[in-house]
Amino acid sequence: MAAAAALEAVAPLGALWGLVQDFVMGQQEGPADQVAADVKAGSYTVLQVVEALGSSLENPEPRTRARGIQLLSQVLLQCHSLLLEKEVVHLILFYENRLKDHHLVIPSVLQGLRALSLCVALPPGLAVSVLKAIFQEVHVQSLMQVDRHTVYNIITNFMRTREEELKGLGADFTFGFIQVMDGEKDPRNLLVAFRIVHDLISRDYSLGPFVEELFEVTSCYFPIDFTPPPNDPHGIQREDLILSLRAVLASTPRFAEFLLPLLIEKVDSEILSAKLDSLQTMNACCAVYGQKELKDFLPGLWASIRRESNQRRTILEMILGFLKLQQKWSYEDKDEKPLGGFKDQLCSLVFMALTDTSTQLQLVGIRALTVLGAQPDLLSSADLELAVGHLYRLSFLEDDSQSCRMAALEASGALATLYPLAFSNHLVPKLAEELHQGGSDLTSGDRPSKCSRCLRCLQALSAVSTHPSIVKETLPLLLQHLRQVNKGNVVTGSSEIIAVCQSLQQVAEKCQQDLESCWYFHETAVPCLLALAVQASMPEKEPSISRKVLLEDEVLGAIVSVIGAATTHLSPELAAQSVSRIVPLFLDGNTSFLPENSFPSRFQPFQDGSWGQRRLVALLMAFVCSLPRNVEIPQLDQLMRELLELSCCHSCPFSSTAAAKCFAGLLNKHPAGQQLDEFLQLAVDTVEAGLGSGPSRHQAFTLLLWVTKALVLRYHPLSSCLTARLMDLLSDPELGPEAADGFSLLMSDCTDVLTRAGHAEVRIMFRQRFFTDNVPALVQGFHAASQDVKPNFLKGLSHVLHRLPKPVLLPELPTLLSLLLEALSCSDSVVQLSTLSCLQPLLLEAPQVMSLHVDMLITKFLNLSSSPSMAVRIAALQCMHALTRLPTPVVLPYKPQVIRALAKPLDDKKRLVRKEAVSARGEWFLLGSPGS
């Protein structure tokens, strides 16, 4: 038995010896992979491989020694993770010693050292030892390209894993690398070498006295002159080298004294590419260099770039960089402004760009003008007048220059903050005239086809309202325009009124940071808007269509946004003044504070008010639901009862919904106590009475939904009872689908009420708590429900999961995934879309769980890619795309089937669907290919 065991132990070693001989003496390549596979399998150790190579490693013939070391190195490249620390130490010493061997042996030695540089078990100090040996013993630039690349890889590996050890070498490491790189010509190696130099600088390695040497060894390649050979398999482009070298040259101000003279020289070159590269490199330097580095070279730089006319955009981008630096410098030295002497030329260049036909040049010019204007004392009054004139012109460009127009509006807002008088004198009057002309002659033949000059004027007025003094001019203009529309003096529809309201909202948001401006806007705009709305709600002898436009849903929604933005940032004291007037307006019809308040009849939205008057409760909602919590609301008890009664009025769904939202918003903010309990009891009684048979069931349900949301957000104990009532309604034949959609509202953020901006009480984790408290009941209800109402439970569950933060959902995914998959079979497109939106990120974040259901997922996604709903088709295709991120062995068997199926949506009639289909099918084509 002992003899048999000995034979079994010797047999693998005999096989190893045979493989070694086949590789070394027989010049066969296959045995290397076999030896590596046997080492991984545990058949023998790396030490036994070294012993089997013994005679080869000591052979007097260099080629034989090289083959022996090559075999060992190839094994180490595949098995380095198996090495123990003591084995690494012995191997390092062996390889370092072999660096002194014959030049034929060196390539194989370097491959072995590359393998050892990847070892996790590398003891401290050996990385430094290896690099010192390479720097001392190897003349790198005499090696072949692939062997030089190996040296760069060894250095890169050690810099990634042994940074502190290498930094201990100080400037010796930098000098050693300079010797390694000096004379490199191959673009493949240069890309790696440039990256190493960049890391040396960006990671604060010591450069010591070798800053100039490091600059010289890299700058000798500037400007890059490289044309890739045809059919180059490596795919290296000239641009790759340019960007890598530029990143090095612009990485440290310590290069400035050497680089800037070189750039000035190259800007004056006759070669166009050298000029462009130099200008772009200067531009990159502007982000890094400071006043100290640049100021001595500014005259020479300016002289050079002034002579250039063909690279205007690049020059302007560089000047933009200088101007941004000037902003930093002004804090360093208030007396010395290096660019001050070039002010006139700078303005000339910028204004020239603003009048150019190139959109890209105009965009850079606009950015440069913004930064130029931010410099103190750089723009004169004449310059400002010119600048404002250019911005005015650019604000009314044709539609194909939309980007320029928006940039000009943004720049106007930034500069108006700094120079309000210039914009008040030179821009606002032009806009006022433009607004008047645009309003009175909308049929002008030269107006832009898609957006009238009047609408653009509204945008410009709101854009420049960034200073309190300008707001006092623009706000009256906007309100006057709205009055003109309301009087029927301007032929228009709801779209322009909404545009005015959007501009007013933007002005209100700009005023929020300044208490005085905020109050000015509120006390000027809110009474005006209320007066216009009240007037529109009054009965007329001769009905005016234009006035009634103010009562449309979308227009009232736009006014709601203005009033909300004008109220949220009021101080409690000023808010109290306003609430003492606005609440009596709605409860008592007190219109005394409204401008032009001679109305033909009383305003009584709650007491037998007309259809139009009731709709204005939305404006009351916008105001009271945006007030700070500590503002006391007068006549609160009466207000809550009136809102409750109106919320169940079935004759005007818009009014009843606004009343329900207003009631819920006030409930959410009300402090706990007896009065809150009374309001809640009233609400519950009203809901239960309305949910019985009768015409107000839908209104009662809406009230239930909003009250539930108000309580869920603040963690009120009654929220669980109301949510349970909502779940009961999922089985209601009439209200079931609405109840399912209600779960989306409960989990979503609102924009008009119950918002954090409007001071509502919104707990941070309300969604997580709602999920924990209610999803088990939803799942249980689904299993117990009859077949005809199961889709309602699925829809509610889908809405909850879609809005839930993914880290909360992932642990619960295994138990819920089967229901989500069932939801995909639901015929309701809303359920399908919500579920797809929920599943798509889960495919990326929980691939192991999703892989278990890949067959069903593929089937359902492909079926939904033919849905009648475009949004569902797009979402299904996005999920098909995400499926390629699952483990390749899981999805690869489905590749032919999926590629065939995805050919159909390539012909979809909608462009966005075709776009997603191309993207998804492309990823499935690449599935399983190398590098995918």
PDB file of N, CA and C in Angstrom, residues 636-637 640-641 667 670-683 714 716:
ATOM      1  N   LEU A 636     -61.386  79.943  11.931  1.00  0.00           N
ATOM      2  CA  LEU A 636     -60.967  78.630  11.449  1.00  0.00           C
ATOM      3  C   LEU A 636     -62.096  77.607  11.522  1.00  0.00           C
ATOM      4  N   ASP A 637     -62.846  77.609  12.623  1.00  0.00           N
ATOM      5  CA  ASP A 637     -63.894  76.610  12.771  1.00  0.00           C
ATOM      6  C   ASP A 637     -64.934  76.748  11.655  1.00  0.00           C
ATOM      7  N   MET A 640     -63.395  75.569   8.275  1.00  0.00           N
ATOM      8  CA  MET A 640     -63.280  74.118   8.112  1.00  0.00           C
ATOM      9  C   MET A 640     -64.648  73.497   7.811  1.00  0.00           C
ATOM     10  N   ARG A 641     -65.694  73.991   8.456  1.00  0.00           N
ATOM     11  CA  ARG A 641     -67.030  73.440   8.215  1.00  0.00           C
ATOM     12  C   ARG A 641     -67.521  73.785   6.799  1.00  0.00           C
ATOM     13  N   LEU A 667     -55.708  70.539   8.069  1.00  0.00           N
ATOM     14  CA  LEU A 667     -55.627  69.457   9.057  1.00  0.00           C
ATOM     15  C   LEU A 667     -54.173  69.065   9.332  1.00  0.00           C
ATOM     16  N   HIS A 670     -52.460  71.566  11.611  1.00  0.00           N
ATOM     17  CA  HIS A 670     -53.112  71.925  12.874  1.00  0.00           C
ATOM     18  C   HIS A 670     -52.458  71.182  14.040  1.00  0.00           C
ATOM     19  N   PRO A 671     -52.159  71.879  15.126  1.00  0.00           N
ATOM     20  CA  PRO A 671     -51.539  71.200  16.271  1.00  0.00           C
ATOM     21  C   PRO A 671     -52.481  70.174  16.891  1.00  0.00           C
ATOM     22  N   ALA A 672     -51.914  69.124  17.477  1.00  0.00           N
ATOM     23  CA  ALA A 672     -52.714  68.083  18.126  1.00  0.00           C
ATOM     24  C   ALA A 672     -53.510  68.685  19.270  1.00  0.00           C
ATOM     25  N   GLY A 673     -54.682  68.145  19.489  1.00  0.00           N
ATOM     26  CA  GLY A 673     -55.521  68.649  20.575  1.00  0.00           C
ATOM     27  C   GLY A 673     -56.989  68.426  20.275  1.00  0.00           C
ATOM     28  N   GLN A 674     -57.838  68.981  21.133  1.00  0.00           N
ATOM     29  CA  GLN A 674     -59.270  68.747  21.038  1.00  0.00           C
ATOM     30  C   GLN A 674     -59.857  69.256  19.734  1.00  0.00           C
ATOM     31  N   GLN A 675     -59.407  70.457  19.298  1.00  0.00           N
ATOM     32  CA  GLN A 675     -59.987  71.011  18.076  1.00  0.00           C
ATOM     33  C   GLN A 675     -59.661  70.138  16.867  1.00  0.00           C
ATOM     34  N   LEU A 676     -58.429  69.629  16.808  1.00  0.00           N
ATOM     35  CA  LEU A 676     -58.064  68.739  15.697  1.00  0.00           C
ATOM     36  C   LEU A 676     -58.928  67.480  15.736  1.00  0.00           C
ATOM     37  N   ASP A 677     -59.133  66.919  16.933  1.00  0.00           N
ATOM     38  CA  ASP A 677     -59.953  65.706  17.044  1.00  0.00           C
ATOM     39  C   ASP A 677     -61.383  65.968  16.571  1.00  0.00           C
ATOM     40  N   GLU A 678     -61.905  67.167  16.885  1.00  0.00           N
ATOM     41  CA  GLU A 678     -63.260  67.502  16.439  1.00  0.00           C
ATOM     42  C   GLU A 678     -63.342  67.603  14.923  1.00  0.00           C
ATOM     43  N   PHE A 679     -62.326  68.251  14.327  1.00  0.00           N
ATOM     44  CA  PHE A 679     -62.293  68.358  12.859  1.00  0.00           C
ATOM     45  C   PHE A 679     -62.217  66.965  12.223  1.00  0.00           C
ATOM     46  N   LEU A 680     -61.418  66.088  12.785  1.00  0.00           N
ATOM     47  CA  LEU A 680     -61.272  64.743  12.233  1.00  0.00           C
ATOM     48  C   LEU A 680     -62.571  63.959  12.340  1.00  0.00           C
ATOM     49  N   GLN A 681     -63.261  64.096  13.482  1.00  0.00           N
ATOM     50  CA  GLN A 681     -64.523  63.390  13.641  1.00  0.00           C
ATOM     51  C   GLN A 681     -65.562  63.891  12.636  1.00  0.00           C
ATOM     52  N   LEU A 682     -65.559  65.218  12.428  1.00  0.00           N
ATOM     53  CA  LEU A 682     -66.460  65.785  11.417  1.00  0.00           C
ATOM     54  C   LEU A 682     -66.147  65.212  10.031  1.00  0.00           C
ATOM     55  N   ALA A 683     -64.853  65.113   9.726  1.00  0.00           N
ATOM     56  CA  ALA A 683     -64.443  64.605   8.414  1.00  0.00           C
ATOM     57  C   ALA A 683     -64.863  63.153   8.248  1.00  0.00           C
ATOM     58  N   ARG A 714     -48.029  63.020   8.545  1.00  0.00           N
ATOM     59  CA  ARG A 714     -47.614  63.459   9.882  1.00  0.00           C
ATOM     60  C   ARG A 714     -47.644  62.322  10.907  1.00  0.00           C
ATOM     61  N   HIS A 716     -50.148  60.509  11.979  1.00  0.00           N
ATOM     62  CA  HIS A 716     -51.261  60.598  12.926  1.00  0.00           C
ATOM     63  C   HIS A 716     -51.874  59.203  13.131  1.00  0.00           C
TER      64      HIS A 716
END
